[in-house]
CSV table of C-alpha atoms and ligand atoms in Angstrom, one decimal:
chain,number,residue,atom,x,y,z
Z,1,TRP,CA,151.8,135.5,23.2
Z,2,LEU,CA,149.8,135.5,19.9
Z,3,LEU,CA,149.6,131.7,19.9
Z,4,PRO,CA,147.8,131.2,23.3
Z,5,LEU,CA,145.5,134.1,22.3
Z,6,GLY,CA,144.7,132.3,19.0
Z,7,ALA,CA,144.0,129.1,20.9
Z,8,LEU,CA,141.7,130.9,23.3
Z,9,MET,CA,139.8,132.5,20.4
Z,10,ALA,CA,139.4,129.1,18.8
Z,11,ALA,CA,138.2,127.5,22.0
Z,12,LEU,CA,135.7,130.4,22.4
Z,13,ILE,CA,134.4,129.9,18.9
Z,14,VAL,CA,134.0,126.2,19.4
Z,15,ALA,CA,132.1,126.9,22.7
Z,16,VAL,CA,129.7,129.3,21.0
Z,17,VAL,CA,129.0,127.0,18.1
Z,18,ALA,CA,128.4,124.1,20.4
Z,19,TRP,CA,126.0,126.2,22.5
Z,20,GLY,CA,124.1,127.3,19.3
Z,21,LEU,CA,123.8,123.7,18.1
Z,22,ARG,CA,122.5,122.6,21.5
Z,23,ARG,CA,120.0,125.5,21.4
Z,24,ARG,CA,119.0,124.6,17.9
Z,25,LEU,CA,118.2,120.9,18.3
Z,26,SER,CA,116.3,119.2,15.5
Z,27,PRO,CA,112.5,119.1,16.2
Z,28,LEU,CA,112.8,115.4,16.9
Z,29,GLY,CA,115.6,116.2,19.5
Z,30,GLU,CA,113.5,118.8,21.1
Z,31,LEU,CA,110.5,116.4,21.4
Z,32,LYS,CA,112.8,113.8,22.9
Z,33,MET,CA,113.9,116.3,25.5
Z,34,ALA,CA,110.3,117.3,26.2
Z,35,VAL,CA,109.4,113.7,26.8
Z,36,ALA,CA,112.4,113.2,29.2
Z,37,ARG,CA,111.4,116.4,31.0
Z,38,ARG,CA,107.7,115.6,31.0
Z,39,GLU,CA,106.7,118.9,29.6
Z,40,PHE,CA,103.2,117.8,28.6
Z,41,VAL,CA,100.1,119.1,30.2
Z,42,VAL,CA,96.4,118.1,29.6
Z,43,HIS,CA,93.5,120.4,29.0
Z,44,TYR,CA,89.9,119.2,29.3
Z,45,GLN,CA,87.2,120.1,26.9
Z,46,PRO,CA,83.7,119.6,28.4
Z,47,LEU,CA,81.4,116.8,27.0
Z,48,ILE,CA,77.8,117.9,27.1
Z,49,GLU,CA,74.8,115.7,27.1
Z,50,LEU,CA,72.4,117.4,24.7
Z,51,ALA,CA,69.1,116.3,26.1
Z,52,THR,CA,69.9,117.8,29.6
Z,53,GLY,CA,72.7,120.2,29.1
Z,54,ARG,CA,74.6,118.3,31.8
Z,55,CYS,CA,78.4,118.1,31.5
Z,56,ILE,CA,79.1,114.3,31.6
Z,57,GLY,CA,82.9,114.6,31.5
Z,58,ALA,CA,85.7,115.8,29.2
Z,59,GLU,CA,88.1,115.0,26.4
Z,60,ALA,CA,91.7,115.1,27.5
Z,61,LEU,CA,93.7,117.1,25.0
Z,62,VAL,CA,97.4,117.2,25.3
Z,63,ARG,CA,99.6,120.3,25.0
Z,64,TRP,CA,103.3,120.8,25.1
Z,65,ARG,CA,104.3,123.5,27.5
Z,66,ARG,CA,107.8,124.6,26.5
Z,67,PRO,CA,110.3,125.8,29.1
Z,68,ASP,CA,109.7,129.4,27.9
Z,69,GLY,CA,106.0,128.9,29.0
Z,70,SER,CA,104.6,128.8,25.5
Z,71,MET,CA,102.0,126.1,24.6
Z,72,VAL,CA,102.4,124.0,21.5
Z,73,ARG,CA,99.2,122.6,19.9
Z,74,PRO,CA,99.0,118.8,19.4
Z,75,ASP,CA,98.6,119.1,15.6
Z,76,LEU,CA,102.1,120.4,15.5
Z,77,PHE,CA,103.9,117.7,17.4
Z,78,ILE,CA,101.7,114.5,17.5
Z,79,PRO,CA,102.5,113.7,13.8
Z,80,LEU,CA,106.2,113.8,14.5
Z,81,ALA,CA,105.6,111.8,17.7
Z,82,GLU,CA,103.8,109.2,15.8
Z,83,ASP,CA,106.4,108.9,13.1
Z,84,SER,CA,109.2,108.5,15.8
Z,85,GLY,CA,107.4,106.3,18.3
Z,86,LEU,CA,107.6,109.1,21.0
Z,87,VAL,CA,103.8,109.0,21.0
Z,88,LEU,CA,103.9,106.0,23.2
Z,89,PRO,CA,105.6,107.7,26.2
Z,90,ILE,CA,103.5,110.8,25.6
Z,91,THR,CA,100.3,108.7,25.9
Z,92,ASP,CA,101.6,107.4,29.2
Z,93,GLN,CA,102.2,110.9,30.5
Z,94,VAL,CA,98.7,111.9,29.5
Z,95,ILE,CA,97.3,109.0,31.4
Z,96,ALA,CA,99.4,109.8,34.5
Z,97,GLU,CA,98.2,113.5,34.4
Z,98,VAL,CA,94.5,112.6,33.9
Z,99,VAL,CA,94.7,110.2,36.9
Z,100,ARG,CA,96.7,112.8,39.1
Z,101,GLU,CA,94.4,115.7,38.2
Z,102,MET,CA,91.0,114.1,37.9
Z,103,ARG,CA,91.1,111.3,40.5
Z,104,ALA,CA,89.3,113.1,43.3
Z,105,ALA,CA,86.6,114.4,41.0
Z,106,LEU,CA,86.0,111.0,39.3
Z,107,VAL,CA,85.9,109.2,42.6
Z,108,SER,CA,83.3,111.6,44.0
Z,109,ASP,CA,81.3,111.7,40.9
Z,110,ARG,CA,80.7,108.4,39.2
Z,111,ASP,CA,78.8,110.1,36.3
Z,112,LEU,CA,81.9,111.9,35.3
Z,113,HIS,CA,84.1,110.5,32.4
Z,114,ILE,CA,87.4,111.3,30.7
Z,115,ALA,CA,88.0,110.4,27.2
Z,116,ILE,CA,91.7,109.8,26.2
Z,117,ASN,CA,93.0,110.0,22.6
Z,118,LEU,CA,95.0,107.0,21.6
Z,119,SER,CA,97.4,107.1,18.6
Z,120,ALA,CA,97.5,104.3,15.9
Z,121,GLN,CA,100.6,103.0,17.5
Z,122,ASP,CA,98.8,102.7,21.0
Z,123,ILE,CA,96.1,100.7,19.3
Z,124,ARG,CA,98.5,98.5,17.4
Z,125,SER,CA,100.8,97.7,20.4
Z,126,GLY,CA,98.0,97.4,22.9
Z,127,ARG,CA,100.5,98.2,25.6
Z,128,VAL,CA,98.6,101.2,26.7
Z,129,LEU,CA,96.1,99.0,28.3
Z,130,ALA,CA,98.6,97.7,30.8
Z,131,VAL,CA,99.7,101.2,31.5
Z,132,LEU,CA,96.1,102.3,32.0
Z,133,ALA,CA,95.3,99.4,34.2
Z,134,GLN,CA,98.4,100.1,36.3
Z,135,ALA,CA,97.5,103.8,36.6
Z,136,LEU,CA,93.9,103.0,37.7
Z,137,GLN,CA,95.0,100.2,40.1
Z,138,GLY,CA,94.1,101.5,43.6
Z,139,SER,CA,93.0,104.9,42.4
Z,140,GLY,CA,89.3,104.4,43.1
Z,141,ILE,CA,88.5,105.4,39.5
Z,142,ALA,CA,86.2,102.9,37.7
Z,143,PRO,CA,87.5,101.7,34.3
Z,144,GLN,CA,84.0,102.7,33.0
Z,145,GLN,CA,84.9,106.3,33.7
Z,146,ILE,CA,87.8,106.3,31.1
Z,147,TRP,CA,86.7,106.3,27.5
Z,148,LEU,CA,89.3,105.7,24.7
Z,149,GLU,CA,89.1,107.2,21.2
Z,150,ALA,CA,91.2,106.7,18.1
Z,151,THR,CA,90.9,108.0,14.6
Z,152,GLU,CA,90.5,105.5,11.8
Z,153,ARG,CA,94.3,105.4,11.3
Z,154,GLY,CA,94.1,103.3,14.4
Z,155,PHE,CA,91.9,100.8,12.6
Z,156,MET,CA,93.9,100.1,9.6
Z,157,ASP,CA,95.7,97.1,11.0
Z,158,ALA,CA,92.3,95.4,11.5
Z,159,ASP,CA,93.4,92.5,13.6
Z,160,ALA,CA,95.5,94.4,16.1
Z,161,ALA,CA,92.8,96.9,16.4
Z,162,ARG,CA,90.2,94.3,17.0
Z,163,ALA,CA,92.4,92.7,19.7
Z,164,THR,CA,93.1,96.1,21.5
Z,165,ILE,CA,89.4,97.2,21.3
Z,166,ASN,CA,88.1,93.9,22.6
Z,167,ARG,CA,90.6,94.0,25.6
Z,168,ALA,CA,89.8,97.6,26.3
Z,169,ARG,CA,86.1,96.8,26.4
Z,170,ALA,CA,86.6,93.7,28.5
Z,171,ALA,CA,88.4,96.0,31.0
Z,172,GLY,CA,85.4,98.2,31.1
Z,173,HIS,CA,86.4,101.2,28.9
Z,174,ALA,CA,84.1,102.5,26.2
Z,175,VAL,CA,85.8,102.9,22.8
Z,176,ALA,CA,85.0,105.5,20.1
Z,177,ILE,CA,86.1,106.2,16.6
Z,178,ASP,CA,87.3,109.9,16.4
Z,179,ASP,CA,87.1,112.3,13.4
Z,180,PHE,CA,84.6,110.1,11.7
Z,181,GLY,CA,84.1,110.9,8.0
Z,182,THR,CA,87.6,112.5,7.4
Z,183,GLY,CA,89.3,109.3,6.3
Z,184,TYR,CA,88.6,106.4,4.1
Z,185,SER,CA,86.8,103.9,6.1
Z,186,SER,CA,83.1,103.4,5.8
Z,187,LEU,CA,80.7,102.5,8.4
Z,188,SER,CA,80.3,99.0,7.0
Z,189,TYR,CA,84.2,98.6,7.5
Z,190,LEU,CA,83.7,99.8,11.2
Z,191,GLN,CA,81.0,97.2,11.7
Z,192,GLY,CA,83.8,94.7,12.0
Z,193,PHE,CA,84.8,96.3,15.2
Z,194,ALA,CA,82.9,96.3,18.6
Z,195,LEU,CA,82.8,100.0,19.1
Z,196,ASP,CA,80.6,102.0,21.6
Z,197,ALA,CA,80.6,105.4,20.0
Z,198,LEU,CA,81.3,107.5,16.9
Z,199,LYS,CA,82.6,111.1,17.0
Z,200,ILE,CA,81.3,113.1,13.9
Z,201,ASP,CA,84.2,115.2,12.8
Z,202,LYS,CA,83.8,119.1,12.9
Z,203,SER,CA,83.8,119.4,9.2
Z,204,PHE,CA,80.4,117.7,9.0
Z,205,ILE,CA,79.0,119.8,12.0
Z,206,ASP,CA,80.1,123.0,10.2
Z,207,THR,CA,77.8,122.2,7.2
Z,208,ILE,CA,74.6,122.0,9.4
Z,209,GLY,CA,72.3,124.7,8.1
Z,210,ALA,CA,74.4,125.2,4.9
Z,211,GLU,CA,73.1,124.2,1.5
Z,212,THR,CA,76.1,122.1,0.4
Z,213,VAL,CA,76.9,118.6,-0.8
Z,214,THR,CA,78.4,117.5,2.5
Z,215,SER,CA,75.5,119.0,4.5
Z,216,SER,CA,73.3,116.3,3.0
Z,217,VAL,CA,75.7,113.6,4.3
Z,218,THR,CA,75.6,114.6,8.1
Z,219,PRO,CA,72.0,113.3,8.7
Z,220,HIS,CA,72.9,110.0,7.1
Z,221,ILE,CA,76.1,109.6,9.2
Z,222,ILE,CA,73.9,110.2,12.4
Z,223,ASP,CA,71.2,107.7,11.1
Z,224,MET,CA,73.7,104.9,10.2
Z,225,ALA,CA,75.6,105.3,13.5
Z,226,GLN,CA,72.3,105.0,15.4
Z,227,ALA,CA,71.3,102.0,13.3
Z,228,LEU,CA,74.6,100.4,14.2
Z,229,GLY,CA,73.8,100.9,17.8
Z,230,LEU,CA,76.6,103.4,18.3
Z,231,GLN,CA,76.4,106.4,20.6
Z,232,VAL,CA,77.0,109.7,18.6
Z,233,VAL,CA,79.2,112.5,19.8
Z,234,ALA,CA,79.3,115.7,17.7
Z,235,GLU,CA,82.6,117.5,17.6
Z,236,GLY,CA,83.2,121.2,17.1
Z,237,VAL,CA,79.7,122.5,17.9
Z,238,GLU,CA,80.0,126.3,17.7
Z,239,THR,CA,76.3,127.6,17.3
Z,240,GLN,CA,73.1,127.0,19.1
Z,241,ALA,CA,71.4,126.1,15.8
Z,242,GLN,CA,73.9,123.2,15.4
Z,243,ALA,CA,73.2,122.0,18.9
Z,244,ASP,CA,69.4,122.2,18.4
Z,245,TYR,CA,69.6,120.3,15.1
Z,246,LEU,CA,71.8,117.6,16.8
Z,247,ARG,CA,69.6,117.2,19.7
Z,248,GLU,CA,66.5,116.9,17.5
Z,249,ARG,CA,68.3,114.2,15.6
Z,250,GLY,CA,68.9,112.3,18.7
Z,251,VAL,CA,72.6,112.9,19.0
Z,252,GLN,CA,73.5,112.2,22.7
Z,253,PHE,CA,76.7,114.1,23.3
Z,254,ALA,CA,78.5,117.2,21.9
Z,255,GLN,CA,81.6,119.2,22.5
Z,256,GLY,CA,82.7,122.6,21.1
Z,257,TRP,CA,83.3,126.2,21.7
Z,258,LEU,CA,79.5,126.8,22.1
Z,259,PHE,CA,79.9,125.1,25.4
Z,260,ALA,CA,83.6,125.6,26.3
Z,261,LYS,CA,87.1,125.3,25.0
Z,262,ALA,CA,89.6,122.9,26.4
Z,263,LEU,CA,90.4,124.1,29.9
Z,264,PRO,CA,93.0,123.6,32.5
Z,265,ALA,CA,91.8,121.0,35.1
Z,266,ALA,CA,90.6,123.4,37.8
Z,267,GLU,CA,88.6,125.5,35.3
Z,268,PHE,CA,87.1,122.4,33.7
Z,269,LEU,CA,86.0,121.1,37.2
Z,270,ALA,CA,84.4,124.5,38.0
Z,271,PHE,CA,82.7,124.5,34.6
Z,272,ALA,CA,81.3,120.9,35.3
Z,273,ARG,CA,80.0,121.9,38.7
Z,274,SER,CA,78.3,125.1,37.5
Z,275,ARG,CA,76.5,123.1,34.7
Z,276,GLN,CA,75.3,120.4,37.2
Z,277,ALA,CA,73.9,123.1,39.4
Z,278,LYS,CA,72.2,125.0,36.6
Z,279,THR,CA,70.6,121.9,35.2
Z,280,GLN,CA,69.4,120.9,38.6
Z,281,ALA,CA,68.0,124.3,39.2
Z,282,GLY,CA,66.3,124.1,35.7
Z,283,THR,CA,64.6,120.8,36.3
N,1,C2E,P1,90.5,115.7,18.3
N,1,C2E,O1,90.6,114.4,19.1
N,1,C2E,O2,89.4,115.6,17.2
N,1,C2E,O3,90.1,116.9,19.3
N,1,C2E,C1,89.3,117.9,19.0
N,1,C2E,C2,90.0,119.1,18.5
N,1,C2E,O4,89.1,120.1,18.1
N,1,C2E,C3,90.9,119.8,19.7
N,1,C2E,O5,91.9,120.4,19.2
N,1,C2E,C4,89.8,120.9,20.2
N,1,C2E,O6,90.4,121.9,21.0
N,1,C2E,C5,89.2,121.3,18.8
N,1,C2E,N1,87.8,121.9,19.1
N,1,C2E,C6,86.9,121.5,20.0
N,1,C2E,N2,85.9,122.2,19.7
N,1,C2E,C7,86.1,123.1,18.8
N,1,C2E,C8,85.2,124.1,18.2
N,1,C2E,O7,84.0,124.3,18.4
N,1,C2E,N3,85.7,124.8,17.1
N,1,C2E,C9,87.1,124.6,16.7
N,1,C2E,N4,87.5,125.4,15.6
N,1,C2E,N5,87.9,123.6,17.3
N,1,C2E,C10,87.4,122.9,18.3
N,1,C2E,P2,93.4,120.2,19.8
N,1,C2E,O8,93.3,120.2,21.2
N,1,C2E,O9,94.3,121.2,19.0
N,1,C2E,O10,93.8,118.7,19.3
N,1,C2E,C11,94.0,118.4,17.9
N,1,C2E,C12,94.1,117.0,17.8
N,1,C2E,O11,95.4,116.4,18.4
N,1,C2E,C13,93.0,116.2,18.4
N,1,C2E,O12,91.9,116.1,17.6
N,1,C2E,C14,93.7,114.7,18.5
N,1,C2E,O13,93.6,114.1,17.3
N,1,C2E,C15,95.1,115.1,18.7
N,1,C2E,N6,95.4,114.9,20.1
N,1,C2E,C16,95.1,115.7,21.2
N,1,C2E,N7,95.5,115.1,22.4
N,1,C2E,C17,95.9,114.0,22.1
N,1,C2E,C18,96.7,112.9,22.9
N,1,C2E,O14,96.7,113.0,24.0
N,1,C2E,N8,97.1,111.8,22.2
N,1,C2E,C19,97.0,111.7,20.8
N,1,C2E,N9,97.5,110.6,20.3
N,1,C2E,N10,96.4,112.7,20.1
N,1,C2E,C20,95.9,113.8,20.6
N,2,MG,MG1,89.7,113.1,20.1
N,3,MG,MG1,88.1,114.3,17.1
N,4,MG,MG1,88.4,116.4,14.9
């Protein structure tokens, strides 16, 4: 009777090891699973018009909600998603979520906009524009209410980027360069693209009021962007002093913790409504 017992033990060990392996999938395996299970949620960081204090929309920021309820920040999985090609279906899920959660609000308020982040791969393939058109079809949302943004990594393949940007703008979307100043491209390189807006990276906003070498660069970025006819959005505004400086310099829009962090859909919509009411009462 020892033999069947040994076989049983061996089978048990195999089962336990297999279970352990399944639970410890590679990061890529886990991310694939997350895409298949649609585990991505979108939070919305309010975009503020500095001159009026109005909330004119939000940036859609993806989070991975794991089965145990924990939230994973995009910095921790977007790079892997980009390397593996999984970022394309993630973008699709973000678009679907934005339309599902924001449709009613966007249809009832034409002044509200949602900015969606595109990866370098989305820009290169251009396929995202068909996905977006399909998602907006029949939704009542105007293409003008959806803004698109990409970091300069998306502009490396210049011909593909130019084609995607031109198609996006022809469809009615505004296009912005994100995190400007953190990479290698210059404003003159960007002149080769028909862009609508430039988002100044938080690292430059942080220097406002500080006596550092980079702090002297920030006003030049603003001036040059304005000279190129680009709208300017400041990212990561945390203090009133920064907001005041940017408004005086003619920067149109800002986002940052001074106003609000990225919020779940319902909280964002409540925030936007309270801002509208306040600014109406104020004027
Ligand atoms: P980003 O597009 O530059 O987004 C701004 C990031 O700065 C967000 O981080 C936001 O929560 C954070 N932030 C905003 N205001 C403040 C502030 O006042 N102080 C500080 N310390 N941080 C602030 P988040 O949500 O972790 O996103 C990180 C990056 O992940 C984004 O940077 C974007 O590049 C990428 N990402 C987010 N969602 C998507 C997406 O749907 N698709 C793609 N391809 N990338 C995404
Ligand atoms: Mg962004
Ligand atoms: Mg940014
Ligand atoms: Mg940034």
